[in-house]
Short mmCIF file of N, CA, C and O in Angstrom, two decimals:
data_model
loop_
_atom_site.label_atom_id
_atom_site.label_comp_id
_atom_site.label_asym_id
_atom_site.label_seq_id
_atom_site.Cartn_x
_atom_site.Cartn_y
_atom_site.Cartn_z
N UNK A 16 90.99 90.25 103.62
CA UNK A 16 91.57 88.99 103.22
C UNK A 16 93.10 89.15 103.24
O UNK A 16 93.63 90.03 102.58
N UNK A 17 93.79 88.34 104.03
CA UNK A 17 95.25 88.46 104.13
C UNK A 17 95.95 88.16 102.80
O UNK A 17 95.51 87.32 102.03
N UNK A 18 97.04 88.90 102.57
CA UNK A 18 97.82 88.75 101.35
C UNK A 18 99.27 88.45 101.71
O UNK A 18 99.86 89.11 102.56
N UNK A 19 99.81 87.43 101.06
CA UNK A 19 101.24 87.10 101.17
C UNK A 19 101.82 87.26 99.77
O UNK A 19 101.36 86.61 98.84
N UNK A 20 102.78 88.17 99.64
CA UNK A 20 103.38 88.45 98.33
C UNK A 20 104.81 87.93 98.29
O UNK A 20 105.60 88.22 99.18
N UNK A 21 105.14 87.18 97.24
CA UNK A 21 106.48 86.64 97.07
C UNK A 21 107.16 87.27 95.86
O UNK A 21 106.52 87.48 94.83
N UNK A 22 108.44 87.54 96.01
CA UNK A 22 109.25 88.08 94.92
C UNK A 22 110.54 87.27 94.81
O UNK A 22 110.98 86.67 95.79
N UNK A 23 111.12 87.28 93.64
CA UNK A 23 112.42 86.61 93.44
C UNK A 23 112.27 85.15 93.14
O UNK A 23 111.69 84.77 92.13
N UNK A 24 112.78 84.32 94.05
CA UNK A 24 112.78 82.88 93.84
C UNK A 24 112.12 82.16 95.02
O UNK A 24 112.24 82.60 96.16
N UNK A 25 111.42 81.08 94.73
CA UNK A 25 110.89 80.21 95.77
C UNK A 25 111.49 78.83 95.54
O UNK A 25 111.14 78.11 94.61
N UNK A 26 112.46 78.51 96.40
CA UNK A 26 113.12 77.22 96.33
C UNK A 26 113.21 76.66 97.74
O UNK A 26 112.60 77.19 98.67
N UNK A 27 113.94 75.59 97.90
CA UNK A 27 114.04 74.91 99.18
C UNK A 27 114.42 75.83 100.33
O UNK A 27 113.88 75.72 101.43
N UNK A 28 115.30 76.78 100.09
CA UNK A 28 115.73 77.70 101.15
C UNK A 28 114.61 78.62 101.61
O UNK A 28 114.57 79.02 102.77
N UNK A 29 113.71 79.00 100.72
CA UNK A 29 112.65 79.93 101.07
C UNK A 29 111.38 79.30 101.59
O UNK A 29 110.52 80.00 102.14
N UNK A 30 111.25 77.99 101.47
CA UNK A 30 110.02 77.30 101.86
C UNK A 30 109.64 77.53 103.33
O UNK A 30 108.49 77.86 103.62
N UNK A 31 110.55 77.40 104.30
CA UNK A 31 110.14 77.59 105.69
C UNK A 31 109.56 78.98 105.96
O UNK A 31 108.57 79.12 106.68
N UNK A 32 110.12 80.00 105.35
CA UNK A 32 109.63 81.36 105.53
C UNK A 32 108.22 81.51 104.93
O UNK A 32 107.35 82.16 105.52
N UNK A 33 108.00 80.91 103.78
CA UNK A 33 106.68 80.97 103.14
C UNK A 33 105.66 80.21 103.98
O UNK A 33 104.54 80.70 104.18
N UNK A 34 106.02 79.05 104.46
CA UNK A 34 105.11 78.27 105.31
C UNK A 34 104.70 79.08 106.54
O UNK A 34 103.51 79.12 106.90
N UNK A 35 105.65 79.72 107.17
CA UNK A 35 105.36 80.53 108.35
C UNK A 35 104.46 81.71 108.00
O UNK A 35 103.49 82.00 108.71
N UNK A 36 104.74 82.39 106.89
CA UNK A 36 103.92 83.53 106.47
C UNK A 36 102.49 83.10 106.18
O UNK A 36 101.53 83.79 106.56
N UNK A 37 102.32 81.95 105.54
CA UNK A 37 100.97 81.46 105.24
C UNK A 37 100.23 81.06 106.51
O UNK A 37 99.04 81.31 106.65
N UNK A 38 100.93 80.45 107.46
CA UNK A 38 100.31 80.09 108.74
C UNK A 38 99.84 81.32 109.49
O UNK A 38 98.73 81.36 110.02
N UNK A 39 100.67 82.35 109.54
CA UNK A 39 100.31 83.58 110.23
C UNK A 39 99.16 84.31 109.52
O UNK A 39 98.25 84.81 110.17
N UNK A 40 99.21 84.35 108.21
CA UNK A 40 98.19 85.06 107.44
C UNK A 40 96.83 84.40 107.58
O UNK A 40 95.81 85.07 107.58
N UNK A 41 96.81 83.10 107.68
CA UNK A 41 95.54 82.38 107.74
C UNK A 41 95.13 81.96 109.13
O UNK A 41 94.24 81.13 109.28
N UNK A 42 95.71 82.54 110.14
CA UNK A 42 95.45 82.12 111.51
C UNK A 42 94.00 82.32 111.92
O UNK A 42 93.49 81.60 112.77
N UNK A 43 93.30 83.29 111.32
CA UNK A 43 91.92 83.56 111.72
C UNK A 43 90.90 82.80 110.88
O UNK A 43 89.70 82.99 111.03
N UNK A 44 91.35 81.94 109.98
CA UNK A 44 90.44 81.11 109.19
C UNK A 44 89.90 81.75 107.94
O UNK A 44 89.04 81.18 107.28
N UNK A 45 90.38 82.95 107.60
CA UNK A 45 89.91 83.60 106.38
C UNK A 45 90.66 83.07 105.17
O UNK A 45 91.70 82.43 105.30
N UNK A 46 90.12 83.37 103.99
CA UNK A 46 90.82 83.02 102.76
C UNK A 46 92.12 83.81 102.69
O UNK A 46 92.18 84.96 103.11
N UNK A 47 93.16 83.18 102.18
CA UNK A 47 94.46 83.82 102.04
C UNK A 47 94.79 83.92 100.56
O UNK A 47 94.55 82.99 99.80
N UNK A 48 95.34 85.08 100.17
CA UNK A 48 95.78 85.28 98.80
C UNK A 48 97.30 85.21 98.78
O UNK A 48 97.97 85.90 99.55
N UNK A 49 97.83 84.34 97.95
CA UNK A 49 99.27 84.18 97.78
C UNK A 49 99.64 84.75 96.42
O UNK A 49 99.32 84.16 95.38
N UNK A 50 100.27 85.93 96.42
CA UNK A 50 100.63 86.61 95.18
C UNK A 50 102.00 86.13 94.72
O UNK A 50 103.02 86.46 95.31
N UNK A 51 102.00 85.35 93.65
CA UNK A 51 103.22 84.75 93.11
C UNK A 51 103.69 85.45 91.84
O UNK A 51 104.63 85.00 91.19
N UNK A 52 103.04 86.57 91.49
CA UNK A 52 103.36 87.25 90.23
C UNK A 52 104.76 87.84 90.20
O UNK A 52 105.31 88.08 89.14
N UNK A 53 105.37 88.04 91.37
CA UNK A 53 106.72 88.59 91.43
C UNK A 53 107.82 87.55 91.39
O UNK A 53 109.00 87.88 91.45
N UNK A 54 107.44 86.27 91.30
CA UNK A 54 108.45 85.21 91.27
C UNK A 54 109.08 85.09 89.88
O UNK A 54 108.38 85.07 88.87
N UNK A 55 110.39 85.02 89.87
CA UNK A 55 111.12 84.78 88.63
C UNK A 55 111.46 83.30 88.48
O UNK A 55 111.76 82.84 87.39
N UNK A 56 111.38 82.56 89.61
CA UNK A 56 111.75 81.14 89.59
C UNK A 56 111.01 80.43 90.72
O UNK A 56 110.84 80.97 91.82
N UNK A 57 110.57 79.21 90.45
CA UNK A 57 110.00 78.34 91.48
C UNK A 57 110.46 76.92 91.17
O UNK A 57 110.45 76.50 90.01
N UNK A 58 110.91 76.20 92.19
CA UNK A 58 111.33 74.81 91.96
C UNK A 58 110.29 73.87 92.56
O UNK A 58 109.24 74.30 93.04
N UNK A 59 110.57 72.59 92.51
CA UNK A 59 109.59 71.59 92.96
C UNK A 59 109.28 71.71 94.44
O UNK A 59 108.15 71.46 94.86
N UNK A 60 110.25 72.12 95.26
CA UNK A 60 109.97 72.27 96.69
C UNK A 60 109.05 73.47 96.93
O UNK A 60 108.19 73.42 97.82
N UNK A 61 109.18 74.52 96.13
CA UNK A 61 108.28 75.66 96.24
C UNK A 61 106.86 75.29 95.83
O UNK A 61 105.89 75.66 96.50
N UNK A 62 106.74 74.54 94.75
CA UNK A 62 105.43 74.10 94.30
C UNK A 62 104.81 73.15 95.32
O UNK A 62 103.62 73.24 95.63
N UNK A 63 105.61 72.28 95.89
CA UNK A 63 105.12 71.35 96.92
C UNK A 63 104.60 72.13 98.13
O UNK A 63 103.55 71.80 98.69
N UNK A 64 105.30 73.18 98.53
CA UNK A 64 104.89 74.02 99.64
C UNK A 64 103.50 74.60 99.38
O UNK A 64 102.62 74.58 100.25
N UNK A 65 103.28 75.10 98.17
CA UNK A 65 101.99 75.69 97.82
C UNK A 65 100.89 74.62 97.81
O UNK A 65 99.80 74.83 98.35
N UNK A 66 101.18 73.47 97.22
CA UNK A 66 100.19 72.39 97.17
C UNK A 66 99.81 71.92 98.57
O UNK A 66 98.63 71.72 98.87
N UNK A 67 100.79 71.74 99.44
CA UNK A 67 100.50 71.28 100.80
C UNK A 67 99.73 72.33 101.60
O UNK A 67 98.82 71.99 102.37
N UNK A 68 100.08 73.61 101.41
CA UNK A 68 99.37 74.68 102.10
C UNK A 68 97.91 74.72 101.64
O UNK A 68 96.99 74.87 102.46
N UNK A 69 97.70 74.56 100.35
CA UNK A 69 96.34 74.55 99.81
C UNK A 69 95.55 73.37 100.36
O UNK A 69 94.41 73.54 100.80
N UNK A 70 96.13 72.21 100.37
CA UNK A 70 95.43 71.01 100.86
C UNK A 70 95.11 71.14 102.35
O UNK A 70 94.01 70.75 102.78
N UNK A 71 96.03 71.68 103.13
CA UNK A 71 95.79 71.86 104.57
C UNK A 71 94.64 72.84 104.81
O UNK A 71 93.78 72.62 105.66
N UNK A 72 94.63 73.93 104.05
CA UNK A 72 93.56 74.93 104.21
C UNK A 72 92.21 74.33 103.80
O UNK A 72 91.21 74.53 104.46
N UNK A 73 92.20 73.58 102.69
CA UNK A 73 90.94 72.96 102.25
C UNK A 73 90.42 71.97 103.29
O UNK A 73 89.22 71.86 103.51
N UNK A 74 91.32 71.23 103.92
CA UNK A 74 90.91 70.26 104.94
C UNK A 74 90.24 70.94 106.13
O UNK A 74 89.41 70.34 106.81
N UNK A 75 90.59 72.21 106.34
CA UNK A 75 89.99 72.99 107.44
C UNK A 75 88.80 73.82 106.95
O UNK A 75 88.27 74.63 107.70
N UNK A 76 88.40 73.64 105.69
CA UNK A 76 87.29 74.40 105.14
C UNK A 76 87.66 75.82 104.77
O UNK A 76 86.79 76.68 104.66
N UNK A 77 88.94 76.08 104.55
CA UNK A 77 89.44 77.41 104.21
C UNK A 77 89.96 77.37 102.77
O UNK A 77 89.93 76.33 102.13
N UNK A 78 90.42 78.52 102.30
CA UNK A 78 90.91 78.53 100.92
C UNK A 78 92.19 79.32 100.77
O UNK A 78 92.50 80.19 101.58
N UNK A 79 92.91 78.99 99.71
CA UNK A 79 94.13 79.68 99.32
C UNK A 79 93.97 80.01 97.84
O UNK A 79 93.73 79.12 97.02
N UNK A 80 94.09 81.29 97.51
CA UNK A 80 94.02 81.74 96.12
C UNK A 80 95.41 82.19 95.72
O UNK A 80 96.02 83.02 96.40
N UNK A 81 95.93 81.62 94.66
CA UNK A 81 97.25 81.99 94.15
C UNK A 81 97.10 82.90 92.95
O UNK A 81 96.38 82.57 92.02
N UNK A 82 97.79 84.03 92.99
CA UNK A 82 97.81 84.94 91.85
C UNK A 82 99.09 84.70 91.09
O UNK A 82 100.18 84.75 91.66
N UNK A 83 98.96 84.42 89.79
CA UNK A 83 100.14 84.14 88.96
C UNK A 83 99.79 84.42 87.50
O UNK A 83 98.69 84.13 87.05
N UNK A 84 100.74 84.96 86.79
CA UNK A 84 100.60 85.17 85.36
C UNK A 84 100.66 83.82 84.65
O UNK A 84 101.49 82.98 84.99
N UNK A 85 99.82 83.63 83.68
CA UNK A 85 99.84 82.38 82.92
C UNK A 85 101.17 82.18 82.18
O UNK A 85 101.60 81.07 81.96
N UNK A 86 101.81 83.29 81.81
CA UNK A 86 103.09 83.20 81.10
C UNK A 86 104.28 83.17 82.04
O UNK A 86 105.41 82.94 81.61
N UNK A 87 104.07 83.41 83.32
CA UNK A 87 105.16 83.42 84.29
C UNK A 87 105.56 82.01 84.70
O UNK A 87 104.94 81.02 84.28
N UNK A 88 106.58 81.89 85.54
CA UNK A 88 107.08 80.57 85.93
C UNK A 88 106.05 79.71 86.66
O UNK A 88 105.98 78.50 86.43
N UNK A 89 105.24 80.32 87.50
CA UNK A 89 104.24 79.53 88.24
C UNK A 89 103.14 79.07 87.29
O UNK A 89 102.77 77.89 87.29
N UNK A 90 102.62 79.98 86.47
CA UNK A 90 101.57 79.62 85.53
C UNK A 90 102.00 78.53 84.56
O UNK A 90 101.25 77.60 84.29
N UNK A 91 103.21 78.66 84.05
CA UNK A 91 103.72 77.64 83.12
C UNK A 91 103.87 76.29 83.82
O UNK A 91 103.55 75.25 83.24
N UNK A 92 104.35 76.29 85.06
CA UNK A 92 104.52 75.04 85.79
C UNK A 92 103.17 74.40 86.11
O UNK A 92 103.00 73.18 85.96
N UNK A 93 102.20 75.20 86.50
CA UNK A 93 100.86 74.68 86.78
C UNK A 93 100.26 74.07 85.51
O UNK A 93 99.68 72.98 85.55
N UNK A 94 100.44 74.75 84.38
CA UNK A 94 99.94 74.20 83.11
C UNK A 94 100.68 72.93 82.71
O UNK A 94 100.07 71.95 82.31
N UNK A 95 102.01 72.96 82.80
CA UNK A 95 102.82 71.81 82.42
C UNK A 95 102.45 70.57 83.22
O UNK A 95 102.37 69.46 82.67
N UNK A 96 102.21 70.75 84.51
CA UNK A 96 101.90 69.61 85.38
C UNK A 96 100.39 69.37 85.52
O UNK A 96 99.98 68.50 86.28
N UNK A 97 99.59 70.16 84.80
CA UNK A 97 98.13 70.03 84.81
C UNK A 97 97.58 70.07 86.24
O UNK A 97 96.82 69.20 86.66
N UNK A 98 97.95 71.12 86.97
CA UNK A 98 97.53 71.27 88.36
C UNK A 98 96.39 72.26 88.54
O UNK A 98 96.05 72.61 89.67
N UNK A 99 95.79 72.71 87.46
CA UNK A 99 94.75 73.72 87.58
C UNK A 99 93.56 73.24 88.40
O UNK A 99 92.87 74.04 89.01
N UNK A 100 93.33 71.95 88.44
CA UNK A 100 92.26 71.39 89.27
C UNK A 100 92.67 71.19 90.71
O UNK A 100 91.83 70.94 91.57
N UNK A 101 93.96 71.29 90.98
CA UNK A 101 94.48 71.06 92.33
C UNK A 101 94.56 72.34 93.15
O UNK A 101 94.32 72.32 94.35
N UNK A 102 94.99 73.44 92.51
CA UNK A 102 95.14 74.71 93.22
C UNK A 102 94.41 75.81 92.46
O UNK A 102 94.28 75.74 91.24
N UNK A 103 93.92 76.78 93.20
CA UNK A 103 93.18 77.90 92.63
C UNK A 103 94.19 78.96 92.19
O UNK A 103 94.69 79.73 93.01
N UNK A 104 94.52 78.99 90.90
CA UNK A 104 95.48 79.95 90.35
C UNK A 104 94.72 80.89 89.43
O UNK A 104 94.03 80.45 88.52
N UNK A 105 94.88 82.19 89.70
CA UNK A 105 94.20 83.22 88.93
C UNK A 105 95.19 84.31 88.55
O UNK A 105 96.18 84.51 89.25
N UNK A 106 94.87 85.04 87.49
CA UNK A 106 95.71 86.18 87.12
C UNK A 106 95.39 87.38 88.00
O UNK A 106 96.26 88.22 88.24
N UNK A 107 94.15 87.49 88.47
CA UNK A 107 93.78 88.55 89.40
C UNK A 107 92.59 88.06 90.24
O UNK A 107 92.03 87.02 89.96
N UNK A 108 92.24 88.83 91.25
CA UNK A 108 91.17 88.38 92.17
C UNK A 108 89.80 88.40 91.55
O UNK A 108 88.90 87.71 92.02
N UNK A 109 89.60 89.20 90.50
CA UNK A 109 88.28 89.25 89.87
C UNK A 109 87.98 87.98 89.07
O UNK A 109 86.83 87.65 88.85
N UNK A 110 89.00 87.29 88.65
CA UNK A 110 88.84 86.06 87.87
C UNK A 110 88.32 84.94 88.76
O UNK A 110 88.84 84.71 89.85
N UNK A 111 87.30 84.26 88.32
CA UNK A 111 86.83 83.07 89.03
C UNK A 111 85.94 83.32 90.23
O UNK A 111 85.63 82.40 90.96
N UNK A 112 85.52 84.53 90.47
CA UNK A 112 84.65 84.81 91.60
C UNK A 112 85.41 84.95 92.90
O UNK A 112 86.61 84.75 92.96
N UNK A 113 84.68 85.31 93.95
CA UNK A 113 85.36 85.55 95.24
C UNK A 113 85.84 84.25 95.86
O UNK A 113 85.20 83.21 95.72
N UNK A 114 86.98 84.32 96.57
CA UNK A 114 87.45 83.14 97.28
C UNK A 114 86.52 82.83 98.44
O UNK A 114 85.93 83.74 99.01
N UNK A 115 86.39 81.58 98.75
CA UNK A 115 85.58 81.19 99.89
C UNK A 115 86.47 80.96 101.08
O UNK A 115 87.59 80.47 100.95
N UNK A 116 85.96 81.30 102.25
CA UNK A 116 86.75 81.12 103.48
C UNK A 116 86.53 79.77 104.07
O UNK A 116 85.66 79.05 103.76
#
C-alpha cells in the first residue's frame, strides 16, 4: 500500500506537490495512506486538497486513509469542522480495519 508522508506545513504553496504525490502513489488503483502526523500546520487549501483527493479516489472505487493525531492540527481541524464522516482519519493503520482499494 503506497504511503505519502507530509512534514512541516501544508498550505497553498505545498498543495501542487501533494496532489502530484497522491496521483503517483495511487496510479495503480491501490489504497493510499497519507501520513499527516508530521504536520505542524494545515490551512484551508491543504484541507481542501485532502478532501478533493479523497472524493476523487472514492469516485474511482479507491480509498485514501489519512493518519493524524487527534490532538494534532489535522485531527483538531477535522473535529472542529465535523469531517470525520467525509474522510477516513485514523491515528494508526490498525484503527478502523484495513483500507479498501
